[in-house]
Coordinates of C-alpha atoms (C1' of nucleotides) in Angstrom, one line a residue:
Chain A
M30 CA 189.1 106.7 -80.1
L31 CA 187.8 106.5 -83.5
S32 CA 190.4 106.9 -86.2
T33 CA 189.1 109.1 -88.5
V34 CA 190.0 112.2 -86.6
Q35 CA 193.1 113.4 -88.6
V36 CA 193.6 115.4 -91.6
Q37 CA 190.7 117.3 -90.7
S38 CA 192.3 121.1 -91.5
I39 CA 189.9 121.7 -94.5
K40 CA 186.7 121.4 -92.7
A41 CA 183.6 123.8 -92.5
K42 CA 184.1 125.0 -95.8
P43 CA 180.6 125.3 -97.6
V44 CA 180.6 123.2 -100.7
Q45 CA 178.3 124.0 -103.6
R46 CA 176.9 120.5 -104.6
T47 CA 174.0 119.1 -106.8
C48 CA 172.3 115.9 -106.3
T49 CA 173.1 114.9 -109.6
N50 CA 176.8 113.9 -108.7
C51 CA 176.0 112.9 -105.1
N52 CA 177.4 109.5 -104.5
V53 CA 174.6 108.9 -102.1
R54 CA 171.8 109.9 -104.2
D55 CA 170.4 106.5 -104.8
I56 CA 169.5 106.0 -100.7
C57 CA 168.5 109.7 -100.2
L58 CA 166.2 109.9 -103.1
P59 CA 163.3 107.7 -104.1
A60 CA 164.1 105.5 -106.9
D61 CA 162.0 107.1 -109.5
M62 CA 162.9 110.6 -108.5
A63 CA 166.3 109.8 -108.4
Q64 CA 166.1 109.5 -112.3
Q65 CA 163.9 112.0 -113.4
N66 CA 164.1 115.0 -110.8
L67 CA 167.8 115.7 -110.0
P68 CA 168.1 118.9 -111.3
L69 CA 165.0 119.6 -109.7
M70 CA 166.1 118.7 -106.4
S71 CA 169.2 120.2 -106.6
Q72 CA 167.6 123.9 -106.2
F73 CA 166.8 123.0 -102.8
I74 CA 170.3 122.0 -101.7
T75 CA 171.5 125.4 -100.6
R76 CA 175.2 123.9 -99.5
T77 CA 176.9 121.2 -98.2
I78 CA 178.4 121.6 -94.8
H79 CA 180.9 119.7 -93.3
V80 CA 180.1 118.8 -89.8
K81 CA 182.7 118.0 -87.2
R82 CA 182.5 115.2 -84.8
G83 CA 180.9 116.2 -81.5
T84 CA 179.5 119.3 -83.0
R85 CA 175.8 120.4 -83.6
I86 CA 174.0 121.0 -86.5
F87 CA 171.4 122.6 -85.0
S88 CA 170.1 122.6 -81.1
A89 CA 166.7 122.5 -79.6
G90 CA 165.0 125.9 -79.2
Q91 CA 166.6 127.1 -82.5
T92 CA 164.3 128.5 -85.0
L93 CA 164.1 126.4 -87.9
H94 CA 165.9 127.8 -90.9
S95 CA 166.8 124.4 -92.8
L96 CA 166.2 120.8 -92.9
Y97 CA 169.2 118.5 -93.0
A98 CA 170.0 115.5 -95.4
V99 CA 172.8 113.3 -94.1
R100 CA 175.4 112.9 -96.8
L101 CA 178.2 111.3 -95.2
G102 CA 178.7 110.2 -91.2
V103 CA 176.6 109.4 -88.4
F104 CA 174.3 111.8 -86.2
K105 CA 172.3 111.5 -83.1
T106 CA 169.5 113.4 -81.9
R107 CA 169.0 114.1 -78.5
M108 CA 166.6 115.8 -75.6
M109 CA 167.5 116.7 -72.2
N110 CA 165.1 115.1 -69.4
E111 CA 164.3 116.6 -66.2
H112 CA 167.5 115.5 -64.4
H113 CA 169.6 117.2 -67.4
R114 CA 170.6 113.5 -68.6
E115 CA 171.0 113.2 -72.1
Q116 CA 168.4 111.0 -73.9
V117 CA 169.3 109.9 -77.4
T118 CA 166.2 109.7 -79.5
G119 CA 167.7 108.9 -82.7
F120 CA 170.5 107.6 -85.1
Y121 CA 170.7 108.7 -88.5
M122 CA 172.8 107.7 -91.5
A123 CA 173.6 108.6 -95.2
G124 CA 170.0 109.6 -96.9
A125 CA 168.2 110.1 -93.5
L126 CA 166.3 113.6 -93.2
I127 CA 166.8 115.5 -89.7
G128 CA 165.0 118.4 -88.3
A129 CA 161.6 117.6 -89.6
D130 CA 159.8 117.8 -86.4
A131 CA 160.4 121.6 -86.4
L132 CA 157.8 122.0 -89.6
A133 CA 155.1 121.9 -86.4
S134 CA 156.1 124.7 -84.7
G135 CA 159.0 126.3 -86.4
R136 CA 161.3 125.5 -83.9
H137 CA 163.8 122.6 -83.2
T138 CA 162.7 120.5 -80.3
Y139 CA 166.3 118.5 -80.1
D140 CA 169.9 118.8 -80.8
A141 CA 171.3 117.1 -83.7
I142 CA 175.1 116.2 -83.1
A143 CA 177.6 114.2 -85.1
L144 CA 179.4 111.3 -84.1
E145 CA 182.1 111.3 -86.4
D146 CA 183.1 113.6 -89.0
G147 CA 180.6 113.8 -91.5
E148 CA 178.4 116.2 -94.1
V149 CA 175.1 117.4 -94.3
C150 CA 173.0 118.8 -97.3
E151 CA 171.1 122.1 -96.4
L152 CA 167.7 122.1 -97.7
S153 CA 166.5 125.9 -96.9
Y154 CA 163.4 125.9 -95.5
A155 CA 162.6 129.3 -96.8
R156 CA 162.8 127.5 -100.4
I157 CA 160.9 124.8 -99.2
D158 CA 158.1 127.0 -98.2
A159 CA 158.3 129.2 -100.9
Q160 CA 158.7 126.9 -103.9
T161 CA 157.4 123.5 -103.0
Q162 CA 154.4 123.9 -105.3
S163 CA 156.6 124.0 -108.2
S164 CA 158.1 120.8 -107.5
P165 CA 156.0 117.9 -106.7
A166 CA 158.9 115.5 -106.7
F167 CA 160.5 117.2 -103.7
Q168 CA 157.2 117.4 -101.7
A169 CA 156.9 113.6 -102.4
Y170 CA 160.4 113.3 -101.2
L171 CA 159.8 115.1 -98.0
Y172 CA 156.6 113.4 -97.2
R173 CA 158.3 110.1 -97.8
L174 CA 161.1 110.9 -95.5
M175 CA 158.8 112.4 -92.7
A176 CA 156.6 109.2 -92.9
H177 CA 159.9 107.1 -92.9
E178 CA 160.9 109.1 -89.5
I179 CA 157.0 108.4 -88.2
N180 CA 157.3 104.5 -88.6
R181 CA 160.8 104.6 -87.2
L182 CA 159.4 106.1 -84.2
H183 CA 156.5 104.2 -84.2
H184 CA 158.9 100.8 -84.4
A185 CA 161.0 102.5 -81.8
T186 CA 157.8 103.0 -79.2
L187 CA 156.9 99.6 -79.9
L188 CA 160.5 97.9 -78.8
L189 CA 160.5 100.2 -75.7
R190 CA 157.0 99.4 -74.5
D191 CA 157.3 95.7 -74.4
T192 CA 160.5 93.9 -75.0
A193 CA 162.9 92.9 -72.6
A194 CA 166.5 93.9 -72.5
V195 CA 168.3 91.2 -74.7
Q196 CA 165.7 91.8 -77.5
R197 CA 166.3 95.4 -77.5
V198 CA 170.0 95.3 -77.9
V199 CA 169.7 92.7 -80.5
A200 CA 166.9 94.3 -82.5
F201 CA 169.2 97.5 -82.3
L202 CA 171.9 95.4 -83.9
F203 CA 169.6 94.2 -86.5
N204 CA 168.5 97.3 -87.5
L205 CA 172.2 98.7 -87.6
S206 CA 172.7 95.8 -89.8
D207 CA 170.0 96.5 -92.4
E208 CA 171.2 100.2 -92.4
F209 CA 174.5 99.2 -93.4
A210 CA 173.4 96.6 -95.9
L211 CA 171.2 99.3 -97.7
R212 CA 174.1 101.3 -98.0
G213 CA 176.2 98.6 -99.6
Y214 CA 178.3 97.6 -96.4
S215 CA 178.5 94.3 -94.9
H216 CA 175.6 93.5 -93.1
K217 CA 177.4 90.8 -90.7
S218 CA 180.4 92.8 -89.6
F219 CA 180.3 96.8 -88.7
L220 CA 181.7 99.5 -86.4
L221 CA 179.4 100.9 -84.1
R222 CA 179.6 104.7 -84.2
M223 CA 178.0 105.7 -80.8
T224 CA 179.3 104.7 -77.3
R225 CA 177.6 102.3 -75.2
N226 CA 176.2 105.3 -73.0
E227 CA 174.5 106.5 -76.3
M228 CA 173.2 103.1 -77.0
A229 CA 171.8 102.4 -73.5
S230 CA 170.2 105.8 -73.5
Y231 CA 168.6 105.2 -76.7
L232 CA 167.4 101.4 -75.8
G233 CA 166.3 103.0 -72.5
L234 CA 168.6 100.7 -70.5
S235 CA 171.3 101.5 -68.5
I236 CA 175.2 101.3 -69.9
E237 CA 175.9 98.2 -67.3
T238 CA 173.0 96.5 -68.6
V239 CA 173.9 96.8 -72.2
S240 CA 177.6 96.0 -71.5
R241 CA 176.5 92.9 -69.8
I242 CA 174.1 91.5 -72.5
L243 CA 176.7 92.1 -75.2
S244 CA 179.2 90.1 -73.2
R245 CA 176.8 87.4 -72.7
L246 CA 175.9 87.3 -76.3
Q247 CA 179.4 87.0 -77.0
S248 CA 180.0 84.3 -74.5
M249 CA 177.6 82.1 -76.4
K250 CA 179.2 82.6 -79.7
L251 CA 176.1 84.7 -80.8
I252 CA 178.1 87.9 -81.8
Q253 CA 181.9 88.4 -81.8
M254 CA 183.1 91.9 -80.4
Q255 CA 186.0 93.8 -80.4
N256 CA 185.4 97.2 -78.9
R257 CA 183.0 98.9 -81.0
L258 CA 183.4 96.1 -84.0
I259 CA 180.7 93.7 -83.8
E260 CA 180.4 90.9 -86.4
L261 CA 177.2 88.6 -86.0
L262 CA 178.2 85.1 -85.9
D263 CA 174.7 83.3 -85.7
I264 CA 172.2 85.3 -87.2
P265 CA 169.2 82.6 -87.0
E266 CA 170.0 81.9 -83.3
L267 CA 170.0 86.1 -82.7
K268 CA 166.7 86.3 -84.8
K269 CA 165.4 83.8 -82.4
T270 CA 166.4 85.6 -79.3
M271 CA 164.8 89.0 -80.7
K272 CA 161.5 87.3 -80.9
G273 CA 161.5 86.3 -77.1
D274 CA 161.6 82.5 -77.2
D275 CA 161.4 83.1 -73.6
C276 CA 158.1 84.8 -73.4
Q277 CA 158.8 87.5 -71.1
E278 CA 157.2 90.8 -72.3
N279 CA 154.9 93.0 -70.3
Chain B
M2 CA 129.7 100.0 -70.7
L3 CA 129.8 103.2 -72.3
S4 CA 126.4 104.6 -72.8
T5 CA 127.2 105.7 -76.3
V6 CA 126.1 103.0 -77.7
Q7 CA 122.6 103.6 -78.5
V8 CA 120.5 105.3 -81.2
Q9 CA 123.0 103.9 -83.8
S10 CA 120.9 103.1 -86.3
I11 CA 121.6 105.9 -88.8
K12 CA 125.5 105.4 -89.3
A13 CA 128.0 104.6 -91.9
K14 CA 126.2 107.0 -94.3
P15 CA 129.0 109.0 -95.9
V16 CA 128.3 112.6 -95.7
Q17 CA 129.4 115.2 -98.1
R18 CA 131.1 118.0 -96.0
T19 CA 133.1 121.1 -96.0
C20 CA 135.9 122.5 -94.1
T21 CA 133.9 126.0 -94.0
N22 CA 130.9 124.5 -92.0
C23 CA 133.0 122.3 -90.0
N24 CA 132.8 122.9 -86.0
V25 CA 136.4 121.5 -85.4
R26 CA 138.2 123.4 -88.0
D27 CA 140.1 125.4 -85.6
I28 CA 141.9 122.8 -84.0
C29 CA 142.1 120.8 -87.3
L30 CA 143.4 123.7 -89.4
P31 CA 146.5 126.0 -88.8
A32 CA 145.0 129.4 -87.7
D33 CA 146.3 131.4 -90.7
M34 CA 144.7 128.7 -92.9
A35 CA 141.7 128.4 -91.5
Q36 CA 140.6 131.8 -92.4
Q37 CA 141.7 132.1 -96.2
N38 CA 141.9 128.7 -97.4
L39 CA 138.8 127.1 -96.1
P40 CA 137.2 126.6 -99.8
L41 CA 140.6 125.2 -100.8
M42 CA 140.9 122.8 -98.1
S43 CA 137.5 121.2 -98.8
Q44 CA 138.4 119.9 -102.0
F45 CA 140.4 117.4 -100.5
I46 CA 137.5 115.9 -98.2
T47 CA 136.4 113.2 -100.0
R48 CA 133.6 112.8 -97.6
T49 CA 133.0 112.5 -93.8
I50 CA 132.7 108.8 -92.5
H51 CA 130.9 107.8 -89.6
V52 CA 132.9 105.1 -87.3
K53 CA 131.4 102.8 -85.1
R54 CA 132.9 102.2 -81.6
G55 CA 135.3 99.2 -82.2
T56 CA 135.3 99.3 -85.6
R57 CA 138.5 100.2 -87.8
I58 CA 139.2 103.0 -90.4
F59 CA 142.2 100.9 -91.8
S60 CA 144.6 98.0 -91.0
A61 CA 148.0 97.0 -91.0
G62 CA 149.0 95.8 -94.3
Q63 CA 146.5 97.5 -96.3
T64 CA 147.6 99.7 -99.5
L65 CA 146.8 103.5 -98.7
H66 CA 143.9 105.0 -100.1
S67 CA 143.4 108.0 -97.9
L68 CA 144.6 109.9 -94.8
Y69 CA 142.0 110.5 -92.0
A70 CA 141.5 113.7 -90.0
V71 CA 139.5 112.9 -86.7
R72 CA 136.3 115.2 -86.5
L73 CA 134.5 113.5 -83.5
G74 CA 135.4 110.7 -81.1
V75 CA 138.7 109.2 -80.2
F76 CA 140.7 106.7 -82.1
K77 CA 143.3 104.3 -81.1
T78 CA 146.6 103.2 -83.3
R79 CA 147.9 99.8 -82.6
M80 CA 150.3 96.9 -83.7
M81 CA 150.8 93.6 -83.0
N82 CA 153.5 92.0 -81.4
E83 CA 155.4 88.7 -82.1
H84 CA 153.1 87.0 -79.2
H85 CA 150.1 88.6 -80.9
R86 CA 149.5 91.0 -78.0
E87 CA 148.0 94.5 -78.8
Q88 CA 150.1 97.0 -78.5
V89 CA 148.8 100.8 -78.4
T90 CA 150.9 103.4 -80.2
G91 CA 148.6 106.3 -80.1
F92 CA 145.4 107.9 -79.2
Y93 CA 143.8 110.5 -81.5
M94 CA 141.1 113.2 -80.9
A95 CA 139.5 115.6 -83.0
G96 CA 141.9 117.5 -85.5
A97 CA 144.5 114.7 -85.4
L98 CA 145.7 113.2 -88.5
I99 CA 146.0 109.1 -88.9
G100 CA 147.5 107.2 -91.4
A101 CA 150.8 109.6 -92.4
D102 CA 153.1 106.6 -91.9
A103 CA 151.7 105.0 -94.9
L104 CA 153.3 107.7 -97.1
A105 CA 156.6 106.0 -96.7
S106 CA 155.7 102.9 -98.2
G107 CA 152.1 103.2 -99.6
R108 CA 151.2 100.7 -96.9
H109 CA 149.5 101.0 -93.4
T110 CA 151.5 99.8 -90.7
Y111 CA 149.3 99.8 -87.8
D112 CA 145.4 99.4 -87.5
A113 CA 143.4 102.5 -86.5
I114 CA 140.3 101.9 -84.2
A115 CA 137.2 103.7 -82.7
L116 CA 137.1 103.9 -79.1
E117 CA 133.6 105.3 -79.2
D118 CA 131.3 106.2 -81.9
G119 CA 133.2 108.7 -84.4
E120 CA 133.6 110.7 -87.7
V121 CA 136.7 110.9 -89.8
C122 CA 137.3 113.3 -92.8
E123 CA 138.6 111.0 -95.6
L124 CA 141.7 112.9 -97.3
S125 CA 141.9 111.1 -100.7
Y126 CA 145.4 110.2 -101.2
A127 CA 144.9 110.1 -105.2
R128 CA 144.0 113.8 -104.8
I129 CA 146.7 114.7 -102.5
D130 CA 149.2 113.1 -104.7
A131 CA 148.0 114.8 -107.9
Q132 CA 147.1 118.2 -106.7
T133 CA 149.0 119.2 -103.9
Q134 CA 151.1 121.4 -105.9
S135 CA 147.8 123.6 -106.8
S136 CA 147.4 124.3 -102.9
P137 CA 150.4 125.2 -101.0
A138 CA 148.2 125.7 -98.1
F139 CA 147.1 122.0 -98.1
Q140 CA 151.0 121.0 -98.2
A141 CA 151.5 123.1 -95.0
Y142 CA 148.7 121.6 -93.5
L143 CA 150.1 118.3 -94.0
Y144 CA 153.5 119.0 -93.1
R145 CA 152.3 120.5 -90.0
L146 CA 150.4 117.5 -89.0
M147 CA 153.1 114.9 -89.7
A148 CA 155.9 117.2 -88.0
H149 CA 153.2 117.0 -84.8
E150 CA 153.0 113.3 -85.0
I151 CA 156.9 113.0 -85.1
N152 CA 157.0 115.5 -81.9
R153 CA 154.5 113.1 -80.2
L154 CA 156.3 110.2 -80.7
H155 CA 159.6 111.7 -79.9
H156 CA 158.2 112.6 -76.7
A157 CA 156.5 109.4 -76.3
T158 CA 159.8 107.7 -76.4
L159 CA 161.4 109.7 -74.0
L160 CA 159.0 108.8 -71.4
L161 CA 159.2 105.0 -72.1
R162 CA 162.6 105.6 -71.9
D163 CA 163.8 106.9 -68.6
T164 CA 160.6 107.4 -66.4
A165 CA 158.9 105.3 -63.7
A166 CA 155.6 104.3 -63.8
V167 CA 154.0 106.9 -61.6
Q168 CA 155.7 109.4 -63.6
R169 CA 154.6 107.8 -67.0
V170 CA 150.8 108.0 -65.7
V171 CA 150.9 111.1 -64.3
A172 CA 152.5 112.5 -67.7
F173 CA 149.8 110.8 -69.5
L174 CA 147.2 112.2 -67.3
F175 CA 148.4 115.5 -68.1
N176 CA 148.7 114.9 -72.0
L177 CA 145.1 114.1 -71.9
S178 CA 144.2 117.4 -69.9
D179 CA 146.2 119.7 -72.3
E180 CA 144.1 117.9 -75.3
F181 CA 140.8 118.6 -73.4
A182 CA 141.7 122.1 -72.7
L183 CA 142.8 122.8 -76.5
R184 CA 139.4 121.6 -77.5
G185 CA 137.6 123.8 -75.2
Y186 CA 136.9 121.1 -72.7
S187 CA 137.9 121.0 -68.7
H188 CA 141.3 120.4 -68.3
K189 CA 140.7 119.1 -64.5
S190 CA 137.8 116.6 -65.0
F191 CA 137.5 114.5 -67.8
L192 CA 136.0 111.0 -69.3
L193 CA 139.0 108.5 -70.1
R194 CA 137.6 106.9 -73.5
M195 CA 140.3 104.0 -73.3
T196 CA 140.6 100.9 -71.0
R197 CA 142.9 100.2 -68.4
N198 CA 144.5 97.8 -70.6
E199 CA 144.9 100.1 -73.7
M200 CA 146.2 102.7 -71.2
A201 CA 148.7 100.3 -69.8
S202 CA 149.9 99.1 -73.2
Y203 CA 150.5 102.8 -74.6
L204 CA 152.7 103.5 -71.5
G205 CA 154.4 100.0 -71.8
L206 CA 153.0 98.8 -68.2
S207 CA 151.1 96.4 -67.1
I208 CA 147.6 96.6 -66.3
E209 CA 147.7 95.9 -62.5
T210 CA 150.2 98.6 -62.0
V211 CA 148.5 101.1 -63.7
S212 CA 145.3 100.3 -61.5
R213 CA 147.8 100.6 -58.8
I214 CA 149.1 103.8 -59.3
L215 CA 146.0 105.4 -59.8
S216 CA 144.5 103.9 -56.8
R217 CA 147.6 105.5 -54.7
L218 CA 147.2 108.8 -56.3
Q219 CA 143.5 108.6 -55.2
S220 CA 144.4 107.6 -51.7
M221 CA 147.0 110.8 -51.4
K222 CA 144.2 113.2 -52.5
L223 CA 146.1 113.9 -56.0
I224 CA 142.8 112.7 -57.9
Q225 CA 139.8 111.8 -57.9
M226 CA 138.4 109.0 -59.7
Q227 CA 135.3 107.0 -60.5
N228 CA 135.5 104.1 -62.8
R229 CA 136.8 106.5 -66.0
L230 CA 136.0 109.7 -64.8
I231 CA 139.0 111.2 -63.4
E232 CA 139.6 114.7 -61.8
L233 CA 142.8 116.1 -61.1
L234 CA 142.6 117.3 -57.5
D235 CA 146.2 118.7 -56.8
I236 CA 147.8 119.8 -59.8
P237 CA 150.9 121.4 -58.6
E238 CA 151.6 118.2 -56.4
L239 CA 150.7 115.9 -59.4
K240 CA 153.3 118.2 -61.7
K241 CA 156.1 117.6 -58.7
T242 CA 155.4 113.9 -59.0
M243 CA 155.7 113.6 -62.7
K244 CA 158.9 115.8 -62.3
G245 CA 160.3 112.6 -60.4
D246 CA 161.2 114.3 -57.3
D247 CA 162.8 110.8 -55.9
C248 CA 165.2 110.9 -58.9
Q249 CA 164.9 107.6 -60.2
E250 CA 165.2 107.4 -63.8
N251 CA 167.5 105.1 -65.6
Chain C
dC28 C1' 203.7 106.8 -69.1
dG29 C1' 200.3 109.2 -67.1
dT30 C1' 195.4 110.9 -67.5
dT31 C1' 191.2 110.6 -68.7
dA32 C1' 187.1 108.6 -70.9
dA33 C1' 185.1 104.3 -72.2
dC34 C1' 184.1 100.0 -71.0
dT35 C1' 183.4 96.0 -68.1
dT36 C1' 182.1 92.8 -64.3
dG37 C1' 180.1 91.8 -59.8
dA38 C1' 176.8 92.6 -55.6
dC39 C1' 172.5 93.8 -53.9
dG40 C1' 168.4 95.8 -53.6
dG41 C1' 163.7 98.0 -55.6
dC42 C1' 160.5 98.4 -58.8
dC43 C1' 157.2 96.2 -61.6
dC44 C1' 155.8 91.9 -63.9
dT45 C1' 153.4 87.6 -63.2
dC46 C1' 150.0 84.9 -61.0
dA47 C1' 145.7 84.7 -58.8
dA48 C1' 141.3 85.9 -56.8
dG49 C1' 137.8 88.9 -55.8
dA50 C1' 134.9 92.9 -56.8
dG51 C1' 132.3 96.2 -59.6
dA52 C1' 129.5 97.5 -63.7
dG53 C1' 127.0 96.6 -67.8
dG54 C1' 123.9 93.8 -70.6
dT55 C1' 120.6 90.2 -71.2
dG56 C1' 116.9 87.0 -70.4
dG57 C1' 113.5 84.9 -67.5
Chain D
dC14 C1' 113.0 93.5 -61.1
dC15 C1' 116.7 89.9 -60.2
dA16 C1' 119.8 86.2 -61.4
dC17 C1' 123.4 85.4 -64.2
dC18 C1' 127.2 86.3 -67.1
dT19 C1' 131.1 88.6 -68.9
dC20 C1' 134.3 92.3 -69.2
dT21 C1' 136.8 95.7 -66.6
dC22 C1' 139.2 96.9 -62.8
dT23 C1' 141.4 96.2 -58.3
dT24 C1' 144.2 94.3 -54.5
dG25 C1' 147.4 91.0 -52.6
dA26 C1' 151.5 87.5 -52.8
dG27 C1' 155.8 86.7 -54.6
dG28 C1' 159.5 86.9 -57.4
dG29 C1' 162.8 88.3 -61.4
dC30 C1' 164.7 91.7 -64.1
dC31 C1' 167.6 95.5 -64.4
dG32 C1' 169.2 99.8 -62.3
dT33 C1' 172.4 101.6 -58.6
dC34 C1' 176.8 101.6 -56.4
dA35 C1' 181.2 100.5 -56.7
dA36 C1' 185.9 98.9 -58.2
dG37 C1' 188.9 97.3 -61.6
dT38 C1' 190.4 96.9 -66.9
dT39 C1' 191.1 98.8 -71.3
dA40 C1' 192.0 102.1 -75.0
dA41 C1' 193.1 106.8 -76.5
dC42 C1' 196.2 110.5 -76.6
dG43 C1' 199.3 113.8 -75.5

DNA sequence: CGTTAACTTGACGGCCCTCAAGAGAGGTGG
DNA sequence: CCACCTCTCTTGAGGGCCGTCAAGTTAACG
């Protein structure tokens, strides 16, 4: 399947790490902070945890012990609905914060699962709770990441509320494209880390619909697709599709 | 329309107010904090603002000056989609925090509008930014409210992703019911503050579908309806409806 | 090479959206 | 007080998008 499952014998070994020597710090931390407060930040990083593909960082219902900043890999969050079917509520790449919802009740409300082998930085809640006042920079960091999550969710609900299936899929591809670009990867050609099922679940569509739409986009020469490798061929036309030139909203 | 538009001559007058004598503080503030840190909290409240029905607290694109805690009334947040149609992304009652999304970029991403005459407490961003380290209680308060918003949005996306129209409407009624109960009002009988249009927009449905569903629920004796006054008649049966006994999800 | 999971493609039907028109409520002016 | 206007809401008819069901194809891996 994914070719990343290989020399994975040296895993699950916690590594003491600081933000200073972290290669994703420019994404993870706001620019002004990355330069000034790296040592300060690092005291909140309990450790770096290796997470194997398919395993959980935390589960719904667990009491909050830590927040997690993604260092490497892609993660999904999910909830189960009444029919015990998985509902994917988000995908998270390097620099994202996972688990902040639990700051309300003290319990996590969803599962966080690695889509591929990855690493997360553990931000101890005890330290956050006890020491934030000594580090305004860290507060700002947390506020910013939480606000970012609120933004993402607002836009997600907007997408789910009033756009046709094609528009959702294309918007999703552009979202991924932006995320990759932000991290220095190509924005025109990238590898999907999630299954069609997870993608469909996130978009509120059936897997067949997603598959059909991707096929159609390919036959229209708007994208090129080989399994999970996606290439955006005609970005202007794709953007027109996303805007919904045929005006079929609610 | 709403009979609340009347003796509205003494409005828009900022009132110096403290949390200590606020009658919604038990909803607004976490319990442990309400007892200990009221004086501390109050220093962040710049003023209380009266907001007239239909007017905005802030608009999308505006730079962030303050966050707002709802003191009285009901507010909606909305964004405009590509076709310049309103998309309602949330309803907020007393104790809710509005505007936290702007902590990410420094700009508001949606409009916040009063559905009826109300009051909000202005939390100056300048003071938040400069002084939070001196007040861990206030930090906890903000984290909690933001986390609460994240939770709400997660559940909103879940609802939009995989539930039929009836289930969305009923879930919405129960949400309102819970909110009213939390504030000491009847959970079985309450007045909708939003138009059918706003409700439909929030639920990702057309206004006709919402209207039809409410009519059907009434003809099934599950609810009683007179204009915007809703009474939940058969709560157990409604809950069964919401759970989706006919198994029609994505 | 066999098994399993992931993905694609087709046929069909139902939910819900669109279009359209009418009913009800609230406000205003004569 | 009633006519009139406007906004909101309801109800009906028809059609299209997308979900379900089903079967076949491809990829991954031992």
